[in-house]
Short mmCIF file of C-alpha atoms in Angstrom, two decimals:
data_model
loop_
_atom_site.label_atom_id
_atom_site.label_comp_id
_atom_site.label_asym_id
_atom_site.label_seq_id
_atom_site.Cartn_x
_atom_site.Cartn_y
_atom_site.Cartn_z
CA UNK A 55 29.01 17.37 -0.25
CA UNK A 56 26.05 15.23 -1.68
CA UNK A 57 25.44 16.55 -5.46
CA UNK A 58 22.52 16.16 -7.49
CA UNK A 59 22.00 12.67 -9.18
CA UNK A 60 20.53 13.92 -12.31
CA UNK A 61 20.37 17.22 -13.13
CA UNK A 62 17.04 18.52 -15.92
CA UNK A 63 18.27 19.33 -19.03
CA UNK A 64 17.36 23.11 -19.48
CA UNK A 65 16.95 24.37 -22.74
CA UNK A 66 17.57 27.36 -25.27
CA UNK A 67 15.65 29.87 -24.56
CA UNK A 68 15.40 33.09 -27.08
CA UNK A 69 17.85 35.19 -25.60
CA UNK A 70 20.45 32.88 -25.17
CA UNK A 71 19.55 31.81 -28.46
CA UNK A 72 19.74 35.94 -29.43
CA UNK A 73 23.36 35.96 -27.84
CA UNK A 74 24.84 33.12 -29.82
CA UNK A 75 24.07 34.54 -33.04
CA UNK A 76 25.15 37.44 -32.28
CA UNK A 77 28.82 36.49 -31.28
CA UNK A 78 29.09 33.66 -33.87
CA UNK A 79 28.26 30.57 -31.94
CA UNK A 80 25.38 29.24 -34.01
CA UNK A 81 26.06 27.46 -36.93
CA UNK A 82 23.31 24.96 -39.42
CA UNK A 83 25.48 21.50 -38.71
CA UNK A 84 25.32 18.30 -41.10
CA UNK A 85 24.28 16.19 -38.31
CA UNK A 86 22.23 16.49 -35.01
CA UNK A 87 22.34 14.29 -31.60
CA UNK A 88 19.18 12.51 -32.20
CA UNK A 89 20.67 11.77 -35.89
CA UNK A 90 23.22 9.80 -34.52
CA UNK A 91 21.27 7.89 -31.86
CA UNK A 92 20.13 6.18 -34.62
CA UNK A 93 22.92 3.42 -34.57
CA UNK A 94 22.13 -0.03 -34.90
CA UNK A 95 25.01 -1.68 -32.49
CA UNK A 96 27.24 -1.14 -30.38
CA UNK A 97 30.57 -2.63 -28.40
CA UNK A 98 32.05 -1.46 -25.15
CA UNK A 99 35.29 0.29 -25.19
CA UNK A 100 37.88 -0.83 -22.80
CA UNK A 101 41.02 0.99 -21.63
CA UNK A 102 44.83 -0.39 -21.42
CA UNK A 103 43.99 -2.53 -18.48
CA UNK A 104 41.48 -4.46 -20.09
CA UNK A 105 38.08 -2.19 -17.81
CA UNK A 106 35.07 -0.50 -18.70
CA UNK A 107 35.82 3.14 -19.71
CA UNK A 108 31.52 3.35 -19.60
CA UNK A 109 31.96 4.02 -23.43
CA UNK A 110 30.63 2.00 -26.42
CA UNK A 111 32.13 2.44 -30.09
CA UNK A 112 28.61 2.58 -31.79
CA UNK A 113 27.64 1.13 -35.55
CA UNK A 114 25.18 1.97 -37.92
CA UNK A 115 23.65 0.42 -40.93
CA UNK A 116 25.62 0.34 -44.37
CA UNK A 117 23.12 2.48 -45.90
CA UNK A 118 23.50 5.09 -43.01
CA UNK A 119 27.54 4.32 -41.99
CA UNK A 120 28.68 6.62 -45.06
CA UNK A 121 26.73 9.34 -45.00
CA UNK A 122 27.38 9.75 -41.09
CA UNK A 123 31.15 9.58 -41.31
CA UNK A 124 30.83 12.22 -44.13
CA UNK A 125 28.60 14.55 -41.83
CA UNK A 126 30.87 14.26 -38.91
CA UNK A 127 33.43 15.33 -41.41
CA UNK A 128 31.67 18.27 -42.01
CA UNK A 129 31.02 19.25 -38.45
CA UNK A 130 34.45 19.29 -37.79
CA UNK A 131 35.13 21.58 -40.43
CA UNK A 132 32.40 23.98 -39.11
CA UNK A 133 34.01 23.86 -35.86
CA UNK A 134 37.61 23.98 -36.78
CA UNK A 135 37.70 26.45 -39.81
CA UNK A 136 34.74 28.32 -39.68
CA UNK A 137 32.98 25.56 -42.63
CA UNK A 138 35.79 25.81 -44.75
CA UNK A 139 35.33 22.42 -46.70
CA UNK A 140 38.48 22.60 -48.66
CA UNK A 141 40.09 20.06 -46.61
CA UNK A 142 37.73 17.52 -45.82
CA UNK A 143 38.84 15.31 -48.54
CA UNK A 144 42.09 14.69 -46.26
CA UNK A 145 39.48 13.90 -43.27
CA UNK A 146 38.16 10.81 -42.57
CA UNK A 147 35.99 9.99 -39.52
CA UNK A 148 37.94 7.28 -37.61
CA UNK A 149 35.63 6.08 -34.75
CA UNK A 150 32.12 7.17 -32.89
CA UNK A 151 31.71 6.33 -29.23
CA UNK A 152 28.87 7.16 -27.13
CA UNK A 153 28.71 7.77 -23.34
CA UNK A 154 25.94 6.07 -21.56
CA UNK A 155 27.72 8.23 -17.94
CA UNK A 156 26.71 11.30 -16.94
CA UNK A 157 24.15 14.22 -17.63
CA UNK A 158 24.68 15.27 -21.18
CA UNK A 159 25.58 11.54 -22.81
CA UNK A 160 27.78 12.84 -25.53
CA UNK A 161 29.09 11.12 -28.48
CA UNK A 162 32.96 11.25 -29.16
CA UNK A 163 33.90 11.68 -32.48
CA UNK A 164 37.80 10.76 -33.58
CA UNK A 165 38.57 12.34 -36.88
CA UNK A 166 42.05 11.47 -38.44
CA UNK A 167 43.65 13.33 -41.25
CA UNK A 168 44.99 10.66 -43.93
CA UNK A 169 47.53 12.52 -45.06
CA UNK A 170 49.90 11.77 -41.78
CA UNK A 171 47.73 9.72 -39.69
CA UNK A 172 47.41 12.35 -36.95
CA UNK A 173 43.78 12.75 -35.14
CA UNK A 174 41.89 14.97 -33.24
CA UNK A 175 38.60 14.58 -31.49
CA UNK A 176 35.62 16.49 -31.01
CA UNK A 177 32.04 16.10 -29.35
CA UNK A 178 28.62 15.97 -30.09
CA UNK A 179 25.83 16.29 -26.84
CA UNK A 180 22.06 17.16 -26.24
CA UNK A 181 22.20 21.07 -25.96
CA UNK A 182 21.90 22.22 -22.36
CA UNK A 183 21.78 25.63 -21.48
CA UNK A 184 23.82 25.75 -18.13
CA UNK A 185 26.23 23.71 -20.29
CA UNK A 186 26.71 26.73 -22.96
CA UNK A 187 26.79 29.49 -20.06
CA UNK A 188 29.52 27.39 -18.20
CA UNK A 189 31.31 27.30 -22.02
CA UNK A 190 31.07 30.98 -22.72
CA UNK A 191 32.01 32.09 -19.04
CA UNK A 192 34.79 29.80 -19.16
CA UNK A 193 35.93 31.38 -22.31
CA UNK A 194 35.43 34.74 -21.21
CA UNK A 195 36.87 34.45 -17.86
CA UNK A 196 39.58 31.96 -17.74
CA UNK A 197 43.04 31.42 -19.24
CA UNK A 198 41.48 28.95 -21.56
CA UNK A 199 39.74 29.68 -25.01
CA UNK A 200 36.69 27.20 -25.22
CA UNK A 201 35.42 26.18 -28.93
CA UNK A 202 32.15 25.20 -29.69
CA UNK A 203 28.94 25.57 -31.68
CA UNK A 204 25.33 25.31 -31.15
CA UNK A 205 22.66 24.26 -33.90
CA UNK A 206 18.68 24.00 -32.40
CA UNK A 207 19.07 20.91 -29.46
CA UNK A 208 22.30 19.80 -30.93
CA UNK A 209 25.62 21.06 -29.17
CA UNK A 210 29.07 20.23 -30.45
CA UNK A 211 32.20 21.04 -28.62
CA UNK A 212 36.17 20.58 -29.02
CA UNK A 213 38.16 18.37 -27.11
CA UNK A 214 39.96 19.98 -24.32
CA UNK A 215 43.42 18.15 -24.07
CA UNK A 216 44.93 16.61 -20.49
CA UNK A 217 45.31 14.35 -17.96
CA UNK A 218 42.51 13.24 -16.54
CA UNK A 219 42.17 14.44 -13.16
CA UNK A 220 41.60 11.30 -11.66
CA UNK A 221 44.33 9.56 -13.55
CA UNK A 222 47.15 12.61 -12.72
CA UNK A 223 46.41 12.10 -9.17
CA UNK A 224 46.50 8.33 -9.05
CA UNK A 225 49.93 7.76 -11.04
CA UNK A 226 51.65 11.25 -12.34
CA UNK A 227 52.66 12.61 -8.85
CA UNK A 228 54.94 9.94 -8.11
CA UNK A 229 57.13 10.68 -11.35
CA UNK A 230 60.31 12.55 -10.49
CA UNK A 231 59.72 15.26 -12.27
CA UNK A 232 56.52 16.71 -10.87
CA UNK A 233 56.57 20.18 -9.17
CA UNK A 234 54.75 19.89 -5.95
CA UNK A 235 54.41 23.37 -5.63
CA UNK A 236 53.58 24.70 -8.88
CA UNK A 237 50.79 22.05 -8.78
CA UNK A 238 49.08 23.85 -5.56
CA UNK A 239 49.71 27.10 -6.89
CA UNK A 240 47.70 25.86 -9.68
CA UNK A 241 44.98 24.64 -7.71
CA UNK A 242 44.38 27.59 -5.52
CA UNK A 243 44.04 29.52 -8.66
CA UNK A 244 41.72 26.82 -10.12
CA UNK A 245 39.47 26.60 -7.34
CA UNK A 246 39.36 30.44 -6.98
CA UNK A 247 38.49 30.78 -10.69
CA UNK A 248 35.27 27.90 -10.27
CA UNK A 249 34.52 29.66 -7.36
CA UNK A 250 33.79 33.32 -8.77
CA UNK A 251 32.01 31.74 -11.87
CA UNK A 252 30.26 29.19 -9.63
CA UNK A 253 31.21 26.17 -11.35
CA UNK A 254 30.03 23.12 -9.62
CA UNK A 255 30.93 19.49 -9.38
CA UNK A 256 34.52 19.44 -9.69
CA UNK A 257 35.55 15.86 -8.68
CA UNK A 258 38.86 14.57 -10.32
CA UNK A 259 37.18 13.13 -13.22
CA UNK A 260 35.52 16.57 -14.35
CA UNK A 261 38.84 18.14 -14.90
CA UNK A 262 41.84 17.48 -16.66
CA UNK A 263 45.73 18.59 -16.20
CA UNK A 264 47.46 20.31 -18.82
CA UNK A 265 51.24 19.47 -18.60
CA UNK A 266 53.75 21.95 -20.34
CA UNK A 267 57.18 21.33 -20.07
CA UNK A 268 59.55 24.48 -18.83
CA UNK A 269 62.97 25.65 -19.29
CA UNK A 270 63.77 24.02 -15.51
CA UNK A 271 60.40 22.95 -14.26
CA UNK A 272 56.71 21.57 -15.62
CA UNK A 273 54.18 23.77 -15.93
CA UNK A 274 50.49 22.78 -14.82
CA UNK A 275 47.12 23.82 -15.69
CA UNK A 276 43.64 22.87 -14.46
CA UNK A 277 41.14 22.80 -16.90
CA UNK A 278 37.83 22.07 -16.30
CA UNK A 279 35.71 19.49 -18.93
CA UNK A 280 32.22 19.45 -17.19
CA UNK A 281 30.46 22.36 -17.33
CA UNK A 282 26.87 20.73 -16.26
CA UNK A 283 26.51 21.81 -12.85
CA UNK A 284 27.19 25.54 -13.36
CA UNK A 285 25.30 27.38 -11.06
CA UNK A 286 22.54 24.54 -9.80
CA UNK A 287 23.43 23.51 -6.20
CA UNK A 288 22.49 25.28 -3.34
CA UNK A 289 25.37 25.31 -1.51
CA UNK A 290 28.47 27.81 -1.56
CA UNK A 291 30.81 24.37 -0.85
CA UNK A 292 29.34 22.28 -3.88
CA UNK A 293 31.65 25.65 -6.21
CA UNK A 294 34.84 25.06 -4.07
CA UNK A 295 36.77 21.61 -5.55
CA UNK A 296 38.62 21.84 -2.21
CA UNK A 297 35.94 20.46 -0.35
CA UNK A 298 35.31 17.29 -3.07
CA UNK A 299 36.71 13.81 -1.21
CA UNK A 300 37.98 13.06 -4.70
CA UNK A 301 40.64 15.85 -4.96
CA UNK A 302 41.50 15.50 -1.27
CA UNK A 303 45.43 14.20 -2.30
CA UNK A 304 46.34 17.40 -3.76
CA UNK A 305 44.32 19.32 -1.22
CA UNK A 306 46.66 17.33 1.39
CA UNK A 307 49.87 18.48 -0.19
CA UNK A 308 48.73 21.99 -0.67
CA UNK A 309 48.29 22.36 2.89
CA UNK A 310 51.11 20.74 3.55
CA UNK A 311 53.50 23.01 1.33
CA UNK A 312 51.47 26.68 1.08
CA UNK A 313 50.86 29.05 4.00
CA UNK A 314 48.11 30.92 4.37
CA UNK A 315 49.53 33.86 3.09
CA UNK A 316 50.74 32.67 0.00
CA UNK A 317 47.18 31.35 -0.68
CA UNK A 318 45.92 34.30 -0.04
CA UNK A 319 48.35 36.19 -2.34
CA UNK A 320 47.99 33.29 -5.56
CA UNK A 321 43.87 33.88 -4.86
CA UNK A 322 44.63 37.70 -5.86
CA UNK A 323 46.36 36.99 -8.32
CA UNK A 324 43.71 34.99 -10.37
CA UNK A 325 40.97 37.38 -9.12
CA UNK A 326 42.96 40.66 -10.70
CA UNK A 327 43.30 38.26 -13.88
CA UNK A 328 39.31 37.97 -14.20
CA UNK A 329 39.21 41.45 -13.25
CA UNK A 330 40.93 42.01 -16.07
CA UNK A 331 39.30 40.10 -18.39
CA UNK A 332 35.55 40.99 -17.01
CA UNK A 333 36.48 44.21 -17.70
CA UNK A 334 38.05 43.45 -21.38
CA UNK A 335 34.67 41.70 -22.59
CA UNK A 336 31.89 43.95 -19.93
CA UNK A 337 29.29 44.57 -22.42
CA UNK A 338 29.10 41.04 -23.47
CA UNK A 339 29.50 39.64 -20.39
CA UNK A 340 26.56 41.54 -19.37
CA UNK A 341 24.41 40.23 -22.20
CA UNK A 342 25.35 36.77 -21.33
CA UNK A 343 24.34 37.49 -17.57
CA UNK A 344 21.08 39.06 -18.33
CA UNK A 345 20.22 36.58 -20.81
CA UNK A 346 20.63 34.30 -18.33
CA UNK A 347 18.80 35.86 -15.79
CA UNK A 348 15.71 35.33 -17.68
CA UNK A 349 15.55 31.53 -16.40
CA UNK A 350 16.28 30.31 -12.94
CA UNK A 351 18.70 27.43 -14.03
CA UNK A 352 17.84 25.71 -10.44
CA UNK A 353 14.93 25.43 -8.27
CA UNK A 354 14.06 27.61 -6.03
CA UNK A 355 15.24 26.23 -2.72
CA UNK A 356 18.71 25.44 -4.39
CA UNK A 357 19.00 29.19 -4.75
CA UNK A 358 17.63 30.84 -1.78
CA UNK A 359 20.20 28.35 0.19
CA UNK A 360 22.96 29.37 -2.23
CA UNK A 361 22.11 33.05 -1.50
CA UNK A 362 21.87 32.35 2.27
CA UNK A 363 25.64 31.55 1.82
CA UNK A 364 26.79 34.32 -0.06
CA UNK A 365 25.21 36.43 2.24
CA UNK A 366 26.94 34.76 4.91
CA UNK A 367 30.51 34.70 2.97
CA UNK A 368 29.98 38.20 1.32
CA UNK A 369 28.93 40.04 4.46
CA UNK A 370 25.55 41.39 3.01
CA UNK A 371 22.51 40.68 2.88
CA UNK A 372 22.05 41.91 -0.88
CA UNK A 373 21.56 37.99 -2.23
CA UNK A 374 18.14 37.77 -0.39
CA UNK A 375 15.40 37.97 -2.44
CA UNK A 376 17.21 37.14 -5.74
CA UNK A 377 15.54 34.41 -7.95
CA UNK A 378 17.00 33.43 -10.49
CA UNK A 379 21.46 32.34 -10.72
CA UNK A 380 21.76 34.44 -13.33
CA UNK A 381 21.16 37.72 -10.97
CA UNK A 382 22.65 35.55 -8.56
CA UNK A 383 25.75 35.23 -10.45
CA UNK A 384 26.22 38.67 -11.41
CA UNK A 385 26.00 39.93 -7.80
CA UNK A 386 28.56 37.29 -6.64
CA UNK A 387 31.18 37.92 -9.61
CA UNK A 388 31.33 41.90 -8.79
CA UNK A 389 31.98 40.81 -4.87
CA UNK A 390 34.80 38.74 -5.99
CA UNK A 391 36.00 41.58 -8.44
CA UNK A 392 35.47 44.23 -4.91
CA UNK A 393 37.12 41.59 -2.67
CA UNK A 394 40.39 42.66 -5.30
CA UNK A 395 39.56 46.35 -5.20
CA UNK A 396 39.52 47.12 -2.20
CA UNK A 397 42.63 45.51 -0.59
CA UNK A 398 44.41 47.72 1.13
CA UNK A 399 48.42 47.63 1.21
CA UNK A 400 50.72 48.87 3.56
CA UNK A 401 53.72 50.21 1.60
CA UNK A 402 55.50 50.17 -1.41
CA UNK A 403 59.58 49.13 -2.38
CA UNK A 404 61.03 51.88 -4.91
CA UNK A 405 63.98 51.87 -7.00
CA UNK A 406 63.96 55.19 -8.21
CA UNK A 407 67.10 57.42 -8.07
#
């Protein structure tokens, strides 16, 4: 399970660029990446145990400090009300940190509203174009609505609320009222879901846990914050976060506590739900996938050993010869859509007089 170190940054190219207009996702923003790389100093920001979290709270000059904070104001209006700027005069920008870890090395903006002290953040990154596929298929395809916008090089995103992966499996299981089982069913569904929109690089700290408390039990949700490595590795394993060292505590359990069958039954479920939804939003879906067709969005040797894979797990041979992930993608995604067709069931209960 060796992933790439550093994967190149691939950029916009015109129909991508096409589709985002189209469906609302480009917007002219007060303030671009390289803009704020521009700061002057910088201190590191440490967590409640005193460690590096491998962020810095940046600094710029007085003459630049106000008319930043005021642009990042902006931004978040863009992003939260369409550019409505009626409120920002209740906004204030609170803090900037910048991430020196990772492929995309975003900036974290906190904004807090003076009015009642509450805050919100958002982020700021280098535009990538695997990034903004993984976003929009991740929108289209999951449970989760993903909001974000997209002006030249400069990509700005919402924060996606949890517990970090890493940190839920390190210290929440032990707390009496986690739900073992409704965790794994969770999983299976979550690793089913990166799986058919092969999502990549889900270690611990790429995801977070949404916790929602229930009438007798918690609730869980996976939600994946990385979208970098969508569709670059070359193996079929590298798009299953079973196989990732890092999750291997909650992969434990779920063996432990789910048969086969019942894996096999929550994996249907989620693959009827992005039936469902593939089907709800087909026509863009299929702009997004031909759009991204036009560039391979790996190298060449990554996919023809990705293909080999699917071949082998598909039980075809219609992946050979593909060249790009895009038509990769496409191919896979209908399989897993089939694999949910075509199950065959032998009977039905009725209840009719």
């Amino acid at each position: 399970m060796e992933i790439s170190k550093k994967k190149p940054n691939y950029p916009i190219h015109p129909e991508l660029r096409s589709y985002l207009r189209k469906y609302r996702r480009e917007a002219p923003l007060a303030a671009t990446y390289e803009a704020l790389l521009q700061f002057s100093n910088s201190v590191p920001v440490l967590d409640q145990e005193g460690k590096d979290t491998l962020w810095q709270s940046v600094i710029y000059d007085n003459y630049l400090q106000t008319e930043v904070q005021k642009a990042l104001v902006e931004i978040y209006a863009a992003l939260k009300t369409d550019g409505d700027q009626s409120f920002v005069g209740q906004l204030r920008t609170d803090r900037i940190d910048h991430c020196l870890f990772g492929n995309s090395n975003p900036f974290r903006i906190r904004i807090v509203n003076t009015i009642n002290d509450n805050h919100d953040y958002y982020y700021i990154k280098k535009a990538d174009a695997s990034r903004i596929y993984g976003l929009e298929l991740e929108h289209l395809l999951s449970p989760n609505r993903i909001g974000y916008l997209v002006d030249g090089d400069t990509l700005v995103e919402e924060h996606i609320a949890g517990i970090p992966g890493d940190v839920f499996l390190g210290h929440y299981m032990d707390r009496p009222t986690f739900a073992k089982t409704r965790m794994a069913k969770e999983f299976v569904k979550f690793n089913e879901r990166c799986f058919a929109m092969l999502l990549g690089d889900m270690r611990s700290y790429n995801y977070v846990v949404d916790v929602t408390p229930d009438f007798d039990m918690e609730q869980y949700r996976v939600r994946p914050i990385d979208f970098d490595q969508l569709t670059y590795e070359g193996r079929k394993n590298h798009y299953l976060p079973q196989f990732y060292k890092e999750n291997f505590e909650v992969i434990q359990f779920c063996m432990d506590i789910l048969s086969p069958e019942t894996v096999d039954q929550y994996q249907t479920e989620e693959r009827t739900l992005i039936r469902k939804r593939y089907f709800l939003a087909k026509e863009q879906l299929d702009e997004l996938l031909d759009s991204m067709a036009k560039v391979p969005l790996s190298k060449p040797e990554k996919i023809a050993s990705l293909c080999a894979d699917l071949n082998e797990f598909h039980r075809t041979e219609a992946f050979s010869g593909l060249n790009s992930m895009g038509h990769v993608l496409k191919l896979h995604l209908s399989k897993m859509i089939e694999r949910t067709e075509h199950r065959t069931y032998l009977g039905r209960t009725s209840f009719k007089a």
